[in-house]
Amino acid sequence: MRKLTLWMNTSLDGYTEGPGGEFDWPVMEQEVQELVLQLAQQFDGILFGRKVFELLNSYWPTADTQPDAGTYERVYAPHYRQTPKYVFSRTLETADATVLSGIDQVEALKQQPGKGLVCMGGAEIADQLVAAGLVDEYRLFVHPAVLGGGRPLFRTPHAGLTLVESRAFDSAVVHLHYRIHRQG
């Protein structure tokens, strides 16, 4: 069974976007990019909420063909294109992804053979996955920003987490990797 990893960027005060929906505060410097490239190889399916999918899909399919593309774009863009994508949406009709109508479909995806699934947002879908007990681990990138409001990462309480690793980067971003303990 594939595990589902919740992979999110969050501010120091626990928000995934600012009060006006801002997402211009994450720090994606070289050290963070290198870890992202390394971790991306662990997943063979990406889950998104519609807004995050539309944001990322407007950039990553052709990011490596842009004149200013760096190593990060040249390495990650082909991976992004080749990795099956699943987007939760009630309104999206066609996409370069499989459209899912609800989180109940995630259990079937987890039962398929493969390396692993990663949910890259949004916060509403992430919260539903956590509440349904479908998330197996967290990979959180905590950025040196205090937003003072917006959309919180967590709305559903969760206990039983074990810190597997943590890493502080030169940019003051901190990566936290937690596993969830299941009862029974």
Coordinates of N, CA and C in Angstrom, one line a residue:
M1 N 0.8 -1.2 0.0 CA 0.0 0.0 0.0 C 0.9 1.2 0.0
R2 N 0.6 2.2 -0.9 CA 1.3 3.4 -0.9 C 0.9 4.3 0.3
K3 N 1.9 5.0 0.7 CA 1.6 6.0 1.8 C 1.3 7.4 1.2
L4 N 0.6 8.2 1.9 CA 0.2 9.5 1.5 C 0.9 10.5 2.4
T5 N 1.7 11.3 1.8 CA 2.4 12.4 2.5 C 1.8 13.7 2.2
L6 N 1.6 14.5 3.3 CA 1.1 15.8 3.2 C 2.3 16.7 3.2
W7 N 2.5 17.4 2.0 CA 3.7 18.2 1.8 C 3.3 19.7 1.7
M8 N 3.5 20.5 2.7 CA 3.0 21.9 2.6 C 4.0 22.9 3.1
N9 N 3.9 24.1 2.5 CA 4.6 25.3 3.0 C 3.8 26.0 3.9
T10 N 4.3 26.4 5.1 CA 3.6 27.1 6.1 C 4.4 28.3 6.6
S11 N 3.7 29.3 7.1 CA 4.4 30.4 7.7 C 4.7 30.0 9.2
L12 N 5.5 30.7 9.8 CA 5.9 30.4 11.2 C 4.7 30.4 12.1
D13 N 3.7 31.2 11.8 CA 2.4 31.2 12.6 C 1.4 30.3 12.1
G14 N 1.7 29.3 11.2 CA 0.9 28.2 10.8 C -0.1 28.4 9.7
Y15 N 0.1 29.4 8.8 CA -0.8 29.7 7.7 C -0.2 29.2 6.4
T16 N -1.0 28.7 5.5 CA -0.6 28.3 4.2 C -0.8 29.4 3.1
E17 N -1.5 30.4 3.4 CA -1.6 31.6 2.6 C -2.0 32.8 3.5
G18 N -1.7 34.0 3.0 CA -1.9 35.2 3.7 C -3.4 35.5 3.8
P19 N -3.8 36.6 4.5 CA -5.1 37.0 4.6 C -5.8 37.3 3.3
G20 N -5.1 37.8 2.3 CA -5.7 38.0 1.0 C -5.4 36.9 0.0
G21 N -5.0 35.8 0.5 CA -4.7 34.6 -0.4 C -3.2 34.7 -0.9
E22 N -2.4 35.5 -0.3 CA -1.0 35.7 -0.8 C -0.2 34.4 -0.6
F23 N 0.6 34.1 -1.6 CA 1.5 33.0 -1.5 C 2.9 33.4 -2.1
D24 N 3.3 34.6 -1.8 CA 4.5 35.2 -2.3 C 5.6 35.2 -1.2
W25 N 5.4 34.5 -0.1 CA 6.3 34.5 1.0 C 7.2 33.3 1.2
P26 N 7.0 32.1 0.5 CA 7.9 31.0 0.7 C 9.3 31.3 0.1
V27 N 10.3 30.9 0.8 CA 11.7 31.1 0.4 C 12.2 29.8 -0.2
M28 N 12.4 29.8 -1.5 CA 12.8 28.6 -2.3 C 14.2 28.7 -2.8
E29 N 15.2 28.9 -1.8 CA 16.5 29.0 -2.2 C 17.1 27.6 -2.6
Q30 N 18.4 27.6 -3.0 CA 19.0 26.4 -3.5 C 19.0 25.2 -2.6
E31 N 19.3 25.4 -1.3 CA 19.2 24.2 -0.4 C 17.9 23.6 -0.3
V32 N 16.8 24.4 -0.3 CA 15.5 23.9 -0.2 C 15.1 23.2 -1.5
Q33 N 15.5 23.8 -2.7 CA 15.3 23.2 -4.0 C 15.9 21.9 -4.1
E34 N 17.1 21.7 -3.6 CA 17.8 20.4 -3.7 C 17.1 19.4 -2.9
L35 N 16.6 19.7 -1.7 CA 15.8 18.7 -0.9 C 14.5 18.4 -1.6
V36 N 13.8 19.4 -2.2 CA 12.6 19.1 -2.9 C 12.8 18.2 -4.1
L37 N 13.9 18.4 -4.8 CA 14.2 17.5 -5.9 C 14.5 16.0 -5.4
Q38 N 15.2 15.9 -4.3 CA 15.5 14.6 -3.7 C 14.2 13.9 -3.3
L39 N 13.3 14.7 -2.6 CA 12.1 14.1 -2.0 C 11.1 13.8 -3.1
A40 N 11.1 14.5 -4.2 CA 10.1 14.3 -5.3 C 10.3 12.9 -5.9
Q41 N 11.4 12.3 -5.8 CA 11.7 11.0 -6.4 C 11.0 9.9 -5.6
Q42 N 10.5 10.2 -4.4 CA 9.8 9.2 -3.5 C 8.3 9.1 -3.9
F43 N 7.8 9.9 -4.8 CA 6.4 9.9 -5.1 C 6.1 9.7 -6.6
D44 N 5.0 8.9 -6.8 CA 4.6 8.7 -8.2 C 3.2 9.1 -8.4
G45 N 2.7 9.9 -7.6 CA 1.3 10.5 -7.8 C 1.2 11.8 -6.9
I46 N 0.7 12.8 -7.5 CA 0.5 14.1 -6.8 C -1.0 14.5 -6.7
L47 N -1.4 14.8 -5.5 CA -2.8 15.2 -5.2 C -2.8 16.7 -5.0
F48 N -3.8 17.4 -5.5 CA -3.9 18.9 -5.4 C -5.4 19.2 -5.2
G49 N -5.6 20.4 -4.5 CA -6.9 21.1 -4.6 C -6.8 21.8 -6.0
R50 N -8.0 22.3 -6.5 CA -8.1 22.9 -7.8 C -7.2 24.2 -7.9
K51 N -7.3 25.0 -6.9 CA -6.5 26.3 -6.9 C -5.0 26.1 -7.0
V52 N -4.5 25.2 -6.2 CA -3.1 24.9 -6.2 C -2.7 24.2 -7.5
F53 N -3.5 23.3 -8.0 CA -3.2 22.7 -9.3 C -3.1 23.7 -10.4
E54 N -4.1 24.6 -10.4 CA -4.1 25.6 -11.5 C -2.9 26.5 -11.4
L55 N -2.5 26.9 -10.2 CA -1.3 27.7 -10.0 C 0.0 26.9 -10.5
L56 N 0.2 25.7 -10.0 CA 1.4 25.0 -10.3 C 1.4 24.5 -11.8
N57 N 0.2 24.2 -12.3 CA 0.1 23.7 -13.7 C 0.3 24.8 -14.7
S58 N 0.2 26.1 -14.2 CA 0.4 27.2 -15.1 C 1.9 27.5 -15.3
Y59 N 2.7 26.8 -14.5 CA 4.2 27.1 -14.5 C 5.0 25.8 -14.9
W60 N 4.8 24.8 -14.2 CA 5.7 23.6 -14.2 C 5.7 22.8 -15.5
P61 N 4.7 22.7 -16.3 CA 4.8 21.9 -17.5 C 5.8 22.4 -18.5
T62 N 6.1 23.7 -18.5 CA 7.0 24.3 -19.5 C 8.1 25.1 -18.8
A63 N 8.3 24.9 -17.5 CA 9.3 25.7 -16.7 C 10.7 25.5 -17.2
D64 N 11.0 24.3 -17.7 CA 12.3 23.9 -18.1 C 12.6 24.5 -19.5
T65 N 11.7 25.0 -20.2 CA 11.9 25.6 -21.6 C 12.0 27.1 -21.5
Q66 N 11.9 27.7 -20.4 CA 12.0 29.1 -20.3 C 13.4 29.6 -20.4
P67 N 13.7 30.7 -20.9 CA 15.1 31.2 -21.1 C 15.9 31.3 -19.8
D68 N 15.2 31.6 -18.7 CA 15.9 31.8 -17.4 C 15.8 30.5 -16.5
A69 N 15.4 29.4 -17.1 CA 15.3 28.1 -16.3 C 16.6 27.8 -15.7
G70 N 16.6 27.5 -14.4 CA 17.8 27.0 -13.7 C 17.8 25.5 -13.6
T71 N 18.7 25.0 -12.8 CA 18.8 23.5 -12.6 C 17.5 23.0 -12.0
Y72 N 17.0 23.7 -11.0 CA 15.7 23.3 -10.4 C 14.6 23.1 -11.4
E73 N 14.4 24.0 -12.2 CA 13.4 23.9 -13.3 C 13.7 22.8 -14.3
R74 N 14.9 22.7 -14.7 CA 15.3 21.7 -15.7 C 15.2 20.3 -15.1
V75 N 15.3 20.1 -13.8 CA 15.2 18.8 -13.3 C 13.8 18.5 -12.8
Y76 N 13.1 19.4 -12.2 CA 11.7 19.2 -11.7 C 10.7 19.2 -12.7
A77 N 10.7 20.0 -13.7 CA 9.7 20.1 -14.7 C 9.4 18.8 -15.4
P78 N 10.4 18.0 -15.9 CA 10.1 16.7 -16.5 C 9.5 15.8 -15.5
H79 N 9.9 15.8 -14.3 CA 9.3 15.0 -13.2 C 7.9 15.3 -13.1
Y80 N 7.6 16.6 -13.0 CA 6.2 17.1 -12.9 C 5.3 16.6 -14.0
R81 N 5.8 16.7 -15.2 CA 5.1 16.3 -16.4 C 4.7 14.8 -16.4
Q82 N 5.7 14.0 -16.0 CA 5.6 12.6 -16.1 C 4.8 12.0 -14.9
T83 N 4.7 12.7 -13.8 CA 4.0 12.2 -12.6 C 2.5 12.3 -12.7
P84 N 1.8 11.2 -12.5 CA 0.3 11.3 -12.6 C -0.2 12.3 -11.5
K85 N -1.1 13.2 -11.9 CA -1.7 14.2 -11.1 C -3.2 13.9 -10.9
Y86 N -3.6 14.2 -9.6 CA -5.0 14.0 -9.2 C -5.5 15.3 -8.6
V87 N -6.5 15.9 -9.1 CA -7.0 17.2 -8.6 C -8.4 17.0 -8.1
F88 N -8.7 17.5 -6.9 CA -10.0 17.5 -6.3 C -10.7 18.8 -6.8
S89 N -11.9 18.5 -7.4 CA -12.6 19.7 -8.0 C -14.0 19.3 -8.2
R90 N -14.9 20.2 -8.0 CA -16.3 20.0 -8.4 C -16.6 20.8 -9.7
T91 N -15.7 21.7 -10.1 CA -16.0 22.5 -11.2 C -15.1 22.3 -12.4
L92 N -13.9 21.7 -12.2 CA -12.9 21.5 -13.3 C -13.4 20.3 -14.1
E93 N -13.5 20.5 -15.4 CA -14.0 19.5 -16.3 C -12.9 18.8 -17.0
T94 N -11.9 19.5 -17.5 CA -10.8 18.9 -18.2 C -9.5 19.5 -17.6
A95 N -8.6 18.6 -17.5 CA -7.3 19.0 -16.9 C -6.2 18.0 -17.3
D96 N -5.0 18.4 -17.2 CA -3.9 17.5 -17.4 C -3.7 16.7 -16.1
A97 N -4.8 16.1 -15.6 CA -4.9 15.4 -14.4 C -6.1 14.6 -14.3
T98 N -6.2 13.6 -13.4 CA -7.4 12.9 -13.1 C -8.2 13.8 -12.1
V99 N -9.4 14.1 -12.5 CA -10.3 14.9 -11.6 C -11.0 14.0 -10.6
L100 N -10.8 14.2 -9.3 CA -11.4 13.5 -8.2 C -12.6 14.3 -7.7
S101 N -13.7 13.6 -7.4 CA -14.8 14.3 -6.8 C -14.8 14.4 -5.3
G102 N -14.0 13.5 -4.7 CA -14.0 13.5 -3.2 C -12.9 12.7 -2.7
I103 N -12.6 12.9 -1.4 CA -11.4 12.2 -0.8 C -11.7 10.7 -0.6
D104 N -12.9 10.3 -0.7 CA -13.1 8.8 -0.6 C -12.4 8.1 -1.7
Q105 N -12.0 8.7 -2.8 CA -11.3 8.1 -3.9 C -9.8 7.9 -3.6
V106 N -9.3 8.5 -2.5 CA -7.9 8.4 -2.2 C -7.5 7.1 -1.6
E107 N -8.4 6.4 -0.9 CA -8.1 5.1 -0.4 C -7.8 4.1 -1.5
A108 N -8.5 4.2 -2.6 CA -8.3 3.3 -3.8 C -6.9 3.7 -4.4
L109 N -6.5 4.9 -4.4 CA -5.2 5.3 -5.0 C -4.1 4.8 -4.1
K110 N -4.3 4.8 -2.8 CA -3.3 4.3 -1.8 C -3.1 2.8 -2.0
Q111 N -4.2 2.1 -2.4 CA -4.1 0.6 -2.6 C -3.4 0.2 -3.8
Q112 N -3.2 1.1 -4.8 CA -2.5 0.8 -6.0 C -1.0 0.6 -5.7
P113 N -0.3 -0.2 -6.5 CA 1.2 -0.3 -6.3 C 1.9 0.9 -6.7
G114 N 3.0 1.2 -6.1 CA 3.8 2.4 -6.5 C 4.6 2.8 -5.3
K115 N 5.3 4.0 -5.5 CA 6.2 4.5 -4.5 C 5.5 5.3 -3.4
G116 N 4.6 6.2 -3.8 CA 3.9 7.0 -2.8 C 3.1 8.1 -3.4
L117 N 2.2 8.6 -2.6 CA 1.4 9.8 -3.1 C 1.8 11.0 -2.2
V118 N 1.7 12.1 -2.8 CA 2.0 13.4 -2.1 C 0.8 14.3 -2.3
C119 N 0.3 15.0 -1.3 CA -0.6 16.0 -1.4 C 0.1 17.3 -1.2
M120 N 0.1 18.2 -2.2 CA 0.8 19.5 -2.2 C -0.2 20.6 -2.0
G121 N -1.4 20.4 -1.5 CA -2.3 21.4 -1.2 C -3.6 21.4 -2.1
G122 N -4.5 22.1 -1.7 CA -4.6 23.2 -0.8 C -5.0 22.7 0.6
A123 N -5.0 23.7 1.5 CA -5.2 23.5 2.9 C -6.6 22.8 3.2
E124 N -7.6 23.2 2.4 CA -8.9 22.6 2.7 C -8.9 21.1 2.4
I125 N -8.3 20.7 1.3 CA -8.2 19.3 0.9 C -7.3 18.6 1.9
A126 N -6.2 19.2 2.3 CA -5.3 18.6 3.3 C -6.0 18.3 4.6
D127 N -6.9 19.3 5.0 CA -7.6 19.1 6.3 C -8.6 18.0 6.2
Q128 N -9.2 17.8 5.0 CA -10.2 16.7 4.8 C -9.4 15.3 4.8
L129 N -8.3 15.3 4.2 CA -7.5 14.1 4.2 C -7.0 13.7 5.6
V130 N -6.6 14.7 6.4 CA -6.2 14.5 7.8 C -7.4 14.0 8.6
A131 N -8.5 14.6 8.5 CA -9.7 14.3 9.2 C -10.2 12.8 8.9
A132 N -10.0 12.4 7.7 CA -10.4 11.1 7.2 C -9.3 10.0 7.6
G133 N -8.2 10.4 8.2 CA -7.2 9.5 8.6 C -6.4 8.9 7.4
L134 N -6.3 9.6 6.3 CA -5.7 9.1 5.1 C -4.2 9.5 5.0
V135 N -3.8 10.5 5.8 CA -2.4 11.0 5.8 C -1.5 10.1 6.6
D136 N -0.4 9.7 6.1 CA 0.6 8.8 6.8 C 1.8 9.6 7.4
E137 N 2.1 10.7 6.7 CA 3.2 11.5 7.2 C 3.1 12.9 6.7
Y138 N 3.8 13.8 7.4 CA 3.9 15.2 7.1 C 5.3 15.6 6.7
R139 N 5.4 16.4 5.6 CA 6.7 17.1 5.3 C 6.3 18.5 5.2
L140 N 6.7 19.3 6.2 CA 6.3 20.7 6.3 C 7.5 21.5 6.2
F141 N 7.4 22.6 5.3 CA 8.5 23.6 5.2 C 8.0 24.8 5.9
V142 N 8.6 25.1 7.0 CA 8.2 26.3 7.8 C 9.1 27.5 7.3
H143 N 8.4 28.5 6.9 CA 9.2 29.7 6.3 C 9.2 30.8 7.3
P144 N 10.3 31.6 7.2 CA 10.5 32.7 8.1 C 9.6 33.9 7.8
A145 N 8.3 33.7 7.9 CA 7.3 34.7 7.7 C 6.2 34.6 8.7
V146 N 5.7 35.7 9.2 CA 4.6 35.7 10.1 C 3.5 36.5 9.3
L147 N 2.4 35.8 9.0 CA 1.3 36.3 8.2 C 0.2 37.0 9.0
G148 N 0.1 36.6 10.2 CA -0.9 37.2 11.1 C -2.4 36.9 10.7
G149 N -2.6 36.0 9.8 CA -3.9 35.5 9.4 C -3.9 34.9 8.1
G150 N -5.0 34.4 7.6 CA -5.1 33.7 6.4 C -5.7 32.3 6.5
R151 N -5.3 31.4 5.7 CA -5.8 30.0 5.8 C -4.8 29.2 6.7
P152 N -5.3 28.7 7.8 CA -4.4 27.9 8.6 C -4.1 26.5 8.0
L153 N -3.0 26.0 8.3 CA -2.6 24.6 7.8 C -3.5 23.6 8.4
F154 N -3.7 23.7 9.8 CA -4.4 22.6 10.5 C -5.7 23.2 11.1
R155 N -6.8 22.5 10.8 CA -8.1 22.8 11.5 C -8.5 21.6 12.3
T156 N -8.0 20.4 11.9 CA -8.4 19.2 12.6 C -7.3 18.8 13.5
P157 N -7.6 18.6 14.8 CA -6.5 18.2 15.8 C -6.0 16.9 15.4
H158 N -4.7 16.7 15.7 CA -4.1 15.4 15.4 C -3.0 15.1 16.4
A159 N -3.0 14.0 17.0 CA -1.9 13.6 17.9 C -1.3 12.3 17.4
G160 N -0.3 11.8 18.1 CA 0.4 10.6 17.7 C 1.4 10.8 16.6
L161 N 2.1 11.9 16.6 CA 3.1 12.2 15.6 C 4.5 12.0 16.2
T162 N 5.3 11.4 15.4 CA 6.7 11.2 15.7 C 7.6 12.0 14.8
L163 N 8.5 12.8 15.3 CA 9.4 13.6 14.5 C 10.5 12.6 14.0
V164 N 10.6 12.5 12.7 CA 11.5 11.6 12.0 C 12.8 12.4 11.8
E165 N 12.7 13.6 11.3 CA 13.9 14.4 11.0 C 13.5 15.9 11.0
S166 N 14.5 16.7 11.2 CA 14.3 18.2 11.0 C 15.6 18.7 10.4
R167 N 15.4 19.8 9.7 CA 16.6 20.4 9.1 C 16.4 21.9 8.9
A168 N 17.3 22.7 9.4 CA 17.2 24.1 9.2 C 18.2 24.5 8.1
F169 N 17.7 25.3 7.2 CA 18.4 25.8 6.0 C 19.0 27.2 6.3
D170 N 20.0 27.5 5.5 CA 20.6 28.8 5.6 C 19.6 30.0 5.5
S171 N 18.6 29.8 4.7 CA 17.5 30.8 4.5 C 16.6 30.9 5.7
A172 N 16.8 30.1 6.7 CA 15.9 30.1 7.9 C 14.6 29.3 7.7
V173 N 14.5 28.6 6.6 CA 13.4 27.7 6.4 C 13.8 26.4 7.2
V174 N 12.7 25.8 7.8 CA 12.9 24.6 8.5 C 12.0 23.5 7.9
H175 N 12.6 22.4 7.6 CA 11.9 21.2 7.1 C 11.6 20.3 8.3
L176 N 10.4 19.9 8.5 CA 10.0 19.0 9.6 C 9.3 17.8 8.9
H177 N 9.8 16.6 9.3 CA 9.2 15.4 8.8 C 8.6 14.6 9.9
Y178 N 7.3 14.4 9.9 CA 6.6 13.6 11.0 C 5.9 12.4 10.4
R179 N 5.9 11.3 11.2 CA 5.1 10.2 10.8 C 4.0 10.1 11.8
I180 N 2.9 9.5 11.3 CA 1.7 9.4 12.1 C 1.6 7.9 12.6
H181 N 1.3 7.8 13.9 CA 1.1 6.5 14.5 C -0.3 6.1 14.4
R182 N -0.6 4.9 13.9 CA -1.9 4.4 13.8 C -2.2 3.4 14.9
Q183 N -3.3 3.5 15.5 CA -3.7 2.6 16.5 C -4.2 1.3 15.9
G184 N -3.9 0.1 16.6 CA -4.5 -1.1 16.1 C -3.6 -1.9 15.3

